[in-house]
mmCIF file of N, CA and C in Angstrom:
data_model
loop_
_atom_site.group_PDB
_atom_site.id
_atom_site.type_symbol
_atom_site.label_atom_id
_atom_site.label_comp_id
_atom_site.label_asym_id
_atom_site.label_seq_id
_atom_site.Cartn_x
_atom_site.Cartn_y
_atom_site.Cartn_z
ATOM 1 N N MET A 1 -28.918 -94.355 54.007
ATOM 2 C CA MET A 1 -29.299 -95.481 54.824
ATOM 3 C C MET A 1 -28.152 -95.808 55.767
ATOM 4 N N ARG A 2 -28.480 -96.185 56.976
ATOM 5 C CA ARG A 2 -27.489 -96.558 57.981
ATOM 6 C C ARG A 2 -27.960 -97.746 58.770
ATOM 7 N N LEU A 3 -27.030 -98.574 59.188
ATOM 8 C CA LEU A 3 -27.371 -99.645 60.120
ATOM 9 C C LEU A 3 -27.582 -98.992 61.475
ATOM 10 N N THR A 4 -28.670 -99.308 62.138
ATOM 11 C CA THR A 4 -28.981 -98.614 63.386
ATOM 12 C C THR A 4 -27.995 -98.917 64.501
ATOM 13 N N GLU A 5 -27.521 -100.134 64.590
ATOM 14 C CA GLU A 5 -26.617 -100.519 65.674
ATOM 15 C C GLU A 5 -25.190 -100.760 65.202
ATOM 16 N N GLY A 6 -24.957 -100.769 63.901
ATOM 17 C CA GLY A 6 -23.652 -101.142 63.394
ATOM 18 C C GLY A 6 -23.487 -102.649 63.453
ATOM 19 N N ILE A 7 -22.344 -103.132 63.056
ATOM 20 C CA ILE A 7 -22.050 -104.558 63.079
ATOM 21 C C ILE A 7 -21.004 -104.793 64.153
ATOM 22 N N VAL A 8 -21.364 -105.574 65.148
ATOM 23 C CA VAL A 8 -20.424 -105.915 66.209
ATOM 24 C C VAL A 8 -19.527 -107.025 65.676
ATOM 25 N N VAL A 9 -18.219 -106.857 65.819
ATOM 26 C CA VAL A 9 -17.283 -107.825 65.262
ATOM 27 C C VAL A 9 -16.405 -108.434 66.347
ATOM 28 N N ASP A 10 -15.896 -109.609 66.061
ATOM 29 C CA ASP A 10 -14.881 -110.216 66.906
ATOM 30 C C ASP A 10 -13.559 -109.597 66.457
ATOM 31 N N SER A 11 -12.994 -108.735 67.275
ATOM 32 C CA SER A 11 -11.822 -107.970 66.896
ATOM 33 C C SER A 11 -10.654 -108.852 66.471
ATOM 34 N N GLY A 12 -10.412 -109.936 67.194
ATOM 35 C CA GLY A 12 -9.302 -110.820 66.862
ATOM 36 C C GLY A 12 -9.461 -111.469 65.498
ATOM 37 N N LEU A 13 -10.656 -111.961 65.192
ATOM 38 C CA LEU A 13 -10.902 -112.603 63.900
ATOM 39 C C LEU A 13 -10.951 -111.592 62.758
ATOM 40 N N THR A 14 -11.543 -110.443 63.013
ATOM 41 C CA THR A 14 -11.725 -109.442 61.961
ATOM 42 C C THR A 14 -10.450 -108.677 61.652
ATOM 43 N N PHE A 15 -9.720 -108.273 62.697
ATOM 44 C CA PHE A 15 -8.558 -107.407 62.492
ATOM 45 C C PHE A 15 -7.221 -108.105 62.735
ATOM 46 N N GLY A 16 -7.236 -109.233 63.450
ATOM 47 C CA GLY A 16 -5.986 -109.910 63.780
ATOM 48 C C GLY A 16 -5.180 -109.063 64.756
ATOM 49 N N LYS A 17 -3.874 -109.077 64.575
ATOM 50 C CA LYS A 17 -2.999 -108.261 65.426
ATOM 51 C C LYS A 17 -3.026 -106.830 64.907
ATOM 52 N N LEU A 18 -3.298 -105.875 65.809
ATOM 53 C CA LEU A 18 -3.330 -104.460 65.443
ATOM 54 C C LEU A 18 -2.093 -103.760 65.957
ATOM 55 N N ARG A 19 -1.463 -102.992 65.086
ATOM 56 C CA ARG A 19 -0.278 -102.225 65.467
ATOM 57 C C ARG A 19 -0.530 -100.752 65.175
ATOM 58 N N PHE A 20 -0.150 -99.917 66.149
ATOM 59 C CA PHE A 20 -0.372 -98.475 66.059
ATOM 60 C C PHE A 20 0.533 -97.858 65.000
ATOM 61 N N SER A 21 -0.022 -96.967 64.208
ATOM 62 C CA SER A 21 0.782 -96.245 63.225
ATOM 63 C C SER A 21 0.819 -94.759 63.573
ATOM 64 N N ALA A 22 -0.354 -94.086 63.546
ATOM 65 C CA ALA A 22 -0.351 -92.634 63.795
ATOM 66 C C ALA A 22 -1.771 -92.102 63.911
ATOM 67 N N LEU A 23 -1.867 -90.886 64.417
ATOM 68 C CA LEU A 23 -3.124 -90.143 64.370
ATOM 69 C C LEU A 23 -3.314 -89.706 62.922
ATOM 70 N N ARG A 24 -4.446 -90.034 62.343
ATOM 71 C CA ARG A 24 -4.703 -89.669 60.938
ATOM 72 C C ARG A 24 -5.316 -88.275 60.831
ATOM 73 N N ARG A 25 -6.354 -88.026 61.654
ATOM 74 C CA ARG A 25 -7.015 -86.712 61.586
ATOM 75 C C ARG A 25 -7.878 -86.499 62.824
ATOM 76 N N GLU A 26 -8.213 -85.257 63.059
ATOM 77 C CA GLU A 26 -9.186 -84.891 64.083
ATOM 78 C C GLU A 26 -10.386 -84.276 63.372
ATOM 79 N N VAL A 27 -11.562 -84.767 63.680
ATOM 80 C CA VAL A 27 -12.798 -84.228 63.114
ATOM 81 C C VAL A 27 -13.336 -83.222 64.117
ATOM 82 N N ARG A 28 -13.588 -82.017 63.650
ATOM 83 C CA ARG A 28 -14.059 -80.944 64.532
ATOM 84 C C ARG A 28 -15.547 -80.684 64.326
ATOM 85 N N LYS A 29 -16.187 -80.215 65.377
ATOM 86 C CA LYS A 29 -17.607 -79.865 65.308
ATOM 87 C C LYS A 29 -17.773 -78.585 64.502
ATOM 88 N N GLN A 30 -18.992 -78.383 63.998
ATOM 89 C CA GLN A 30 -19.303 -77.165 63.267
ATOM 90 C C GLN A 30 -20.092 -76.211 64.145
ATOM 91 N N ASN A 31 -19.827 -74.926 63.972
ATOM 92 C CA ASN A 31 -20.611 -73.891 64.642
ATOM 93 C C ASN A 31 -21.967 -73.769 63.956
ATOM 94 N N GLU A 32 -22.881 -73.052 64.584
ATOM 95 C CA GLU A 32 -24.223 -72.876 64.002
ATOM 96 C C GLU A 32 -24.181 -72.226 62.635
ATOM 97 N N ASP A 33 -23.180 -71.367 62.384
ATOM 98 C CA ASP A 33 -23.089 -70.691 61.085
ATOM 99 C C ASP A 33 -22.367 -71.535 60.032
ATOM 100 N N GLY A 34 -22.017 -72.780 60.385
ATOM 101 C CA GLY A 34 -21.389 -73.685 59.431
ATOM 102 C C GLY A 34 -19.869 -73.657 59.430
ATOM 103 N N THR A 35 -19.273 -72.755 60.181
ATOM 104 C CA THR A 35 -17.813 -72.716 60.256
ATOM 105 C C THR A 35 -17.308 -73.803 61.201
ATOM 106 N N VAL A 36 -16.070 -74.174 61.037
ATOM 107 C CA VAL A 36 -15.479 -75.221 61.863
ATOM 108 C C VAL A 36 -15.073 -74.639 63.210
ATOM 109 N N SER A 37 -15.451 -75.337 64.285
ATOM 110 C CA SER A 37 -15.105 -74.884 65.634
ATOM 111 C C SER A 37 -13.753 -75.458 66.049
ATOM 112 N N ASN A 38 -13.294 -75.102 67.211
ATOM 113 C CA ASN A 38 -12.049 -75.644 67.755
ATOM 114 C C ASN A 38 -12.288 -76.932 68.544
ATOM 115 N N GLU A 39 -13.551 -77.283 68.758
ATOM 116 C CA GLU A 39 -13.889 -78.455 69.559
ATOM 117 C C GLU A 39 -13.789 -79.733 68.726
ATOM 118 N N VAL A 40 -13.005 -80.685 69.215
ATOM 119 C CA VAL A 40 -12.804 -81.956 68.512
ATOM 120 C C VAL A 40 -13.998 -82.876 68.777
ATOM 121 N N LYS A 41 -14.513 -83.473 67.711
ATOM 122 C CA LYS A 41 -15.635 -84.406 67.807
ATOM 123 C C LYS A 41 -15.137 -85.842 67.947
ATOM 124 N N GLU A 42 -14.124 -86.213 67.144
ATOM 125 C CA GLU A 42 -13.532 -87.550 67.198
ATOM 126 C C GLU A 42 -12.149 -87.513 66.567
ATOM 127 N N ARG A 43 -11.360 -88.526 66.920
ATOM 128 C CA ARG A 43 -10.021 -88.673 66.342
ATOM 129 C C ARG A 43 -9.961 -89.997 65.596
ATOM 130 N N THR A 44 -9.315 -89.985 64.443
ATOM 131 C CA THR A 44 -9.173 -91.190 63.650
ATOM 132 C C THR A 44 -7.698 -91.577 63.603
ATOM 133 N N TYR A 45 -7.445 -92.853 63.885
ATOM 134 C CA TYR A 45 -6.080 -93.369 63.937
ATOM 135 C C TYR A 45 -5.857 -94.382 62.829
ATOM 136 N N ASN A 46 -4.630 -94.453 62.324
ATOM 137 C CA ASN A 46 -4.215 -95.493 61.390
ATOM 138 C C ASN A 46 -3.664 -96.654 62.198
ATOM 139 N N LEU A 47 -4.165 -97.844 61.915
ATOM 140 C CA LEU A 47 -3.696 -99.061 62.571
ATOM 141 C C LEU A 47 -3.382 -100.097 61.501
ATOM 142 N N LYS A 48 -2.295 -100.828 61.682
ATOM 143 C CA LYS A 48 -1.955 -101.910 60.763
ATOM 144 C C LYS A 48 -2.661 -103.177 61.231
ATOM 145 N N SER A 49 -3.435 -103.774 60.341
ATOM 146 C CA SER A 49 -4.221 -104.959 60.665
ATOM 147 C C SER A 49 -3.632 -106.178 59.964
ATOM 148 N N SER A 50 -3.214 -107.178 60.754
ATOM 149 C CA SER A 50 -2.638 -108.392 60.154
ATOM 150 C C SER A 50 -3.703 -109.198 59.401
ATOM 151 N N ALA A 51 -4.927 -109.252 59.899
ATOM 152 C CA ALA A 51 -5.982 -110.032 59.240
ATOM 153 C C ALA A 51 -6.464 -109.375 57.954
ATOM 154 N N GLN A 52 -6.494 -108.057 57.917
ATOM 155 C CA GLN A 52 -6.934 -107.360 56.713
ATOM 156 C C GLN A 52 -5.790 -107.179 55.721
ATOM 157 N N GLY A 53 -4.562 -107.280 56.211
ATOM 158 C CA GLY A 53 -3.404 -107.147 55.334
ATOM 159 C C GLY A 53 -3.170 -105.736 54.843
ATOM 160 N N ARG A 54 -3.666 -104.776 55.602
ATOM 161 C CA ARG A 54 -3.511 -103.368 55.202
ATOM 162 C C ARG A 54 -3.773 -102.465 56.393
ATOM 163 N N MET A 55 -3.624 -101.172 56.158
ATOM 164 C CA MET A 55 -3.909 -100.164 57.167
ATOM 165 C C MET A 55 -5.417 -99.970 57.256
ATOM 166 N N ILE A 56 -5.918 -99.849 58.479
ATOM 167 C CA ILE A 56 -7.331 -99.510 58.675
ATOM 168 C C ILE A 56 -7.394 -98.212 59.467
ATOM 169 N N GLN A 57 -8.505 -97.514 59.348
ATOM 170 C CA GLN A 57 -8.721 -96.292 60.114
ATOM 171 C C GLN A 57 -9.834 -96.557 61.123
ATOM 172 N N VAL A 58 -9.585 -96.146 62.366
ATOM 173 C CA VAL A 58 -10.549 -96.350 63.439
ATOM 174 C C VAL A 58 -10.795 -95.022 64.128
ATOM 175 N N SER A 59 -12.075 -94.665 64.297
ATOM 176 C CA SER A 59 -12.439 -93.409 64.955
ATOM 177 C C SER A 59 -12.779 -93.652 66.422
ATOM 178 N N ILE A 60 -12.247 -92.776 67.262
ATOM 179 C CA ILE A 60 -12.426 -92.851 68.708
ATOM 180 C C ILE A 60 -13.040 -91.520 69.158
ATOM 181 N N PRO A 61 -14.029 -91.525 70.079
ATOM 182 C CA PRO A 61 -14.644 -90.268 70.533
ATOM 183 C C PRO A 61 -13.617 -89.322 71.159
ATOM 184 N N ALA A 62 -13.886 -88.044 71.059
ATOM 185 C CA ALA A 62 -12.962 -87.021 71.564
ATOM 186 C C ALA A 62 -12.874 -86.991 73.085
ATOM 187 N N ASN A 63 -13.856 -87.571 73.790
ATOM 188 C CA ASN A 63 -13.773 -87.574 75.255
ATOM 189 C C ASN A 63 -12.670 -88.508 75.752
ATOM 190 N N VAL A 64 -12.140 -89.349 74.852
ATOM 191 C CA VAL A 64 -10.991 -90.199 75.164
ATOM 192 C C VAL A 64 -9.741 -89.363 74.897
ATOM 193 N N PRO A 65 -8.802 -89.335 75.837
ATOM 194 C CA PRO A 65 -7.587 -88.535 75.625
ATOM 195 C C PRO A 65 -6.842 -88.959 74.355
ATOM 196 N N LEU A 66 -6.092 -88.027 73.789
ATOM 197 C CA LEU A 66 -5.280 -88.288 72.606
ATOM 198 C C LEU A 66 -4.364 -89.478 72.863
ATOM 199 N N ARG A 67 -4.355 -90.426 71.931
ATOM 200 C CA ARG A 67 -3.519 -91.626 72.068
ATOM 201 C C ARG A 67 -2.233 -91.420 71.276
ATOM 202 N N GLU A 68 -1.114 -91.463 71.981
ATOM 203 C CA GLU A 68 0.196 -91.307 71.348
ATOM 204 C C GLU A 68 1.070 -92.478 71.751
ATOM 205 N N PHE A 69 0.888 -93.605 71.073
ATOM 206 C CA PHE A 69 1.653 -94.804 71.371
ATOM 207 C C PHE A 69 2.882 -94.860 70.471
ATOM 208 N N ALA A 70 3.839 -95.691 70.850
ATOM 209 C CA ALA A 70 5.024 -95.895 70.019
ATOM 210 C C ALA A 70 4.602 -96.525 68.692
ATOM 211 N N TYR A 71 5.320 -96.166 67.638
ATOM 212 C CA TYR A 71 5.050 -96.749 66.327
ATOM 213 C C TYR A 71 5.190 -98.270 66.415
ATOM 214 N N ASP A 72 4.248 -98.993 65.884
ATOM 215 C CA ASP A 72 4.218 -100.453 65.851
ATOM 216 C C ASP A 72 3.863 -101.098 67.194
ATOM 217 N N ALA A 73 3.469 -100.294 68.195
ATOM 218 C CA ALA A 73 3.030 -100.880 69.476
ATOM 219 C C ALA A 73 1.751 -101.669 69.221
ATOM 220 N N GLU A 74 1.638 -102.831 69.851
ATOM 221 C CA GLU A 74 0.426 -103.632 69.680
ATOM 222 C C GLU A 74 -0.696 -103.027 70.513
ATOM 223 N N VAL A 75 -1.834 -102.800 69.873
ATOM 224 C CA VAL A 75 -2.981 -102.160 70.523
ATOM 225 C C VAL A 75 -4.218 -103.020 70.339
ATOM 226 N N GLU A 76 -5.261 -102.672 71.083
ATOM 227 C CA GLU A 76 -6.544 -103.343 70.905
ATOM 228 C C GLU A 76 -7.664 -102.324 70.985
ATOM 229 N N LEU A 77 -8.769 -102.655 70.333
ATOM 230 C CA LEU A 77 -9.941 -101.788 70.303
ATOM 231 C C LEU A 77 -10.911 -102.201 71.400
ATOM 232 N N VAL A 78 -11.535 -101.223 72.021
ATOM 233 C CA VAL A 78 -12.565 -101.476 73.022
ATOM 234 C C VAL A 78 -13.923 -101.292 72.346
ATOM 235 N N ASN A 79 -14.699 -102.355 72.297
ATOM 236 C CA ASN A 79 -16.046 -102.350 71.712
ATOM 237 C C ASN A 79 -16.078 -101.824 70.270
ATOM 238 N N PRO A 80 -15.344 -102.478 69.355
ATOM 239 C CA PRO A 80 -15.366 -101.994 67.970
ATOM 240 C C PRO A 80 -16.689 -102.284 67.277
ATOM 241 N N ILE A 81 -17.090 -101.362 66.419
ATOM 242 C CA ILE A 81 -18.312 -101.478 65.618
ATOM 243 C C ILE A 81 -17.950 -101.101 64.178
ATOM 244 N N VAL A 82 -18.417 -101.892 63.234
ATOM 245 C CA VAL A 82 -18.263 -101.563 61.821
ATOM 246 C C VAL A 82 -19.617 -101.063 61.339
ATOM 247 N N ASP A 83 -19.620 -99.949 60.635
ATOM 248 C CA ASP A 83 -20.884 -99.369 60.178
ATOM 249 C C ASP A 83 -20.746 -98.922 58.728
ATOM 250 N N THR A 84 -21.854 -98.608 58.126
ATOM 251 C CA THR A 84 -21.869 -98.176 56.727
ATOM 252 C C THR A 84 -22.720 -96.928 56.572
ATOM 253 N N VAL A 85 -22.450 -96.213 55.502
ATOM 254 C CA VAL A 85 -23.322 -95.136 55.046
ATOM 255 C C VAL A 85 -23.505 -95.367 53.555
ATOM 256 N N ALA A 86 -24.756 -95.499 53.123
ATOM 257 C CA ALA A 86 -25.056 -95.695 51.708
ATOM 258 C C ALA A 86 -25.710 -94.437 51.158
ATOM 259 N N ASN A 87 -25.261 -94.006 49.998
ATOM 260 C CA ASN A 87 -25.821 -92.822 49.339
ATOM 261 C C ASN A 87 -26.208 -93.189 47.917
ATOM 262 N N TYR A 88 -27.417 -92.767 47.537
ATOM 263 C CA TYR A 88 -27.860 -92.987 46.168
ATOM 264 C C TYR A 88 -27.691 -91.697 45.392
ATOM 265 N N VAL A 89 -27.014 -91.803 44.262
ATOM 266 C CA VAL A 89 -26.827 -90.655 43.375
ATOM 267 C C VAL A 89 -27.576 -90.959 42.082
ATOM 268 N N PHE A 90 -28.525 -90.101 41.737
ATOM 269 C CA PHE A 90 -29.354 -90.313 40.550
ATOM 270 C C PHE A 90 -28.489 -90.570 39.329
ATOM 271 N N ARG A 91 -28.828 -91.612 38.579
ATOM 272 C CA ARG A 91 -28.154 -92.048 37.352
ATOM 273 C C ARG A 91 -26.739 -92.584 37.571
ATOM 274 N N GLU A 92 -26.231 -92.558 38.782
ATOM 275 C CA GLU A 92 -24.890 -93.083 39.032
ATOM 276 C C GLU A 92 -24.939 -94.322 39.911
ATOM 277 N N GLY A 93 -26.013 -94.506 40.635
ATOM 278 C CA GLY A 93 -26.142 -95.675 41.479
ATOM 279 C C GLY A 93 -25.865 -95.372 42.941
ATOM 280 N N THR A 94 -25.583 -96.429 43.673
ATOM 281 C CA THR A 94 -25.394 -96.318 45.115
ATOM 282 C C THR A 94 -23.928 -96.523 45.470
ATOM 283 N N THR A 95 -23.460 -95.706 46.376
ATOM 284 C CA THR A 95 -22.118 -95.898 46.924
ATOM 285 C C THR A 95 -22.257 -96.246 48.399
ATOM 286 N N VAL A 96 -21.380 -97.117 48.864
ATOM 287 C CA VAL A 96 -21.402 -97.525 50.264
ATOM 288 C C VAL A 96 -20.023 -97.277 50.852
ATOM 289 N N ASN A 97 -19.978 -96.575 51.963
ATOM 290 C CA ASN A 97 -18.728 -96.339 52.680
ATOM 291 C C ASN A 97 -18.776 -97.078 54.006
ATOM 292 N N TRP A 98 -17.700 -97.795 54.308
ATOM 293 C CA TRP A 98 -17.567 -98.513 55.576
ATOM 294 C C TRP A 98 -16.699 -97.701 56.500
ATOM 295 N N PHE A 99 -16.994 -97.740 57.784
ATOM 296 C CA PHE A 99 -16.118 -97.113 58.754
ATOM 297 C C PHE A 99 -16.131 -97.904 60.044
ATOM 298 N N ILE A 100 -15.063 -97.751 60.818
ATOM 299 C CA ILE A 100 -14.900 -98.480 62.069
ATOM 300 C C ILE A 100 -14.808 -97.474 63.200
ATOM 301 N N LYS A 101 -15.593 -97.726 64.238
ATOM 302 C CA LYS A 101 -15.560 -96.893 65.439
ATOM 303 C C LYS A 101 -15.323 -97.792 66.638
ATOM 304 N N ALA A 102 -14.756 -97.235 67.693
ATOM 305 C CA ALA A 102 -14.552 -97.978 68.928
ATOM 306 C C ALA A 102 -14.662 -97.009 70.095
ATOM 307 N N ASP A 103 -14.932 -97.559 71.277
ATOM 308 C CA ASP A 103 -15.028 -96.722 72.479
ATOM 309 C C ASP A 103 -13.669 -96.223 72.928
ATOM 310 N N ASP A 104 -12.611 -96.995 72.637
ATOM 311 C CA ASP A 104 -11.270 -96.610 73.062
ATOM 312 C C ASP A 104 -10.241 -97.426 72.299
ATOM 313 N N LEU A 105 -9.014 -96.960 72.362
ATOM 314 C CA LEU A 105 -7.860 -97.623 71.777
ATOM 315 C C LEU A 105 -6.822 -97.719 72.885
ATOM 316 N N VAL A 106 -6.425 -98.935 73.243
ATOM 317 C CA VAL A 106 -5.523 -99.135 74.380
ATOM 318 C C VAL A 106 -4.367 -100.047 73.981
ATOM 319 N N LEU A 107 -3.257 -99.929 74.725
ATOM 320 C CA LEU A 107 -2.143 -100.842 74.522
ATOM 321 C C LEU A 107 -2.574 -102.244 74.898
ATOM 322 N N LYS A 108 -2.160 -103.217 74.109
ATOM 323 C CA LYS A 108 -2.509 -104.605 74.420
ATOM 324 C C LYS A 108 -1.631 -105.083 75.566
ATOM 325 N N ARG A 109 -2.250 -105.668 76.527
ATOM 326 C CA ARG A 109 -1.517 -106.207 77.679
ATOM 327 C C ARG A 109 -1.065 -107.616 77.348
ATOM 328 N N PRO A 110 0.145 -107.976 77.755
ATOM 329 C CA PRO A 110 0.588 -109.349 77.515
ATOM 330 C C PRO A 110 -0.330 -110.319 78.250
ATOM 331 N N GLN A 111 -0.645 -111.427 77.588
ATOM 332 C CA GLN A 111 -1.506 -112.411 78.232
ATOM 333 C C GLN A 111 -0.739 -113.089 79.347
ATOM 334 N N ASN A 112 -1.448 -113.385 80.425
ATOM 335 C CA ASN A 112 -0.838 -114.034 81.585
ATOM 336 C C ASN A 112 -0.392 -115.435 81.168
ATOM 337 N N GLN A 113 0.862 -115.727 81.363
ATOM 338 C CA GLN A 113 1.416 -117.018 80.984
ATOM 339 C C GLN A 113 1.191 -118.071 82.060
ATOM 340 N N GLY A 114 0.293 -117.813 82.980
ATOM 341 C CA GLY A 114 0.054 -118.741 84.081
ATOM 342 C C GLY A 114 0.910 -118.352 85.265
ATOM 343 N N THR A 115 0.792 -119.080 86.323
ATOM 344 C CA THR A 115 1.568 -118.753 87.518
ATOM 345 C C THR A 115 2.956 -119.330 87.383
ATOM 346 N N SER A 116 3.917 -118.590 87.876
ATOM 347 C CA SER A 116 5.286 -119.103 87.805
ATOM 348 C C SER A 116 5.471 -120.151 88.890
ATOM 349 N N THR A 117 6.166 -121.216 88.517
ATOM 350 C CA THR A 117 6.430 -122.277 89.482
ATOM 351 C C THR A 117 7.922 -122.512 89.541
ATOM 352 N N ASN A 118 8.351 -122.989 90.639
ATOM 353 C CA ASN A 118 9.759 -123.313 90.817
ATOM 354 C C ASN A 118 10.031 -124.612 90.067
ATOM 355 N N GLN A 119 10.973 -124.579 89.094
ATOM 356 C CA GLN A 119 11.286 -125.747 88.295
ATOM 357 C C GLN A 119 11.809 -126.912 89.129
ATOM 358 N N ASN A 120 12.419 -126.596 90.254
ATOM 359 C CA ASN A 120 13.025 -127.654 91.068
ATOM 360 C C ASN A 120 12.098 -128.144 92.178
ATOM 361 N N GLU A 121 10.879 -127.628 92.174
ATOM 362 C CA GLU A 121 9.952 -127.996 93.241
ATOM 363 C C GLU A 121 9.653 -129.493 93.168
ATOM 364 N N GLY A 122 9.739 -130.162 94.247
ATOM 365 C CA GLY A 122 9.431 -131.582 94.341
ATOM 366 C C GLY A 122 10.602 -132.492 93.989
ATOM 367 N N LYS A 123 11.742 -131.916 93.526
ATOM 368 C CA LYS A 123 12.893 -132.738 93.199
ATOM 369 C C LYS A 123 13.827 -132.811 94.391
ATOM 370 N N LYS A 124 14.500 -133.929 94.565
ATOM 371 C CA LYS A 124 15.439 -134.085 95.671
ATOM 372 C C LYS A 124 16.769 -134.463 95.142
#
């Protein structure tokens, strides 16, 4: 069973501050004969999540260039979705796996602190 659209989340509330750790793995496509091809399907990155209090893994499509940010650089997810896969195993019950996907992983830009003003403006 799968959620058809996934769960759209508020990234700030769900993940808090995200910091880049490393590329975890590359998932490759399979050839028709079942062997693994050289073509990358998606890349999964380790990110430190302040709200979750642990490392999370986020998968990004392979059409996005490889992300190699500095360790601990603050990053943000573009259009994150949380999804599940549930499997029923006879006599053992159901297992549910959660995973996070996003359209992209980018460096977080500093928020604009407003326009700079001259501190002495209007003083005589």
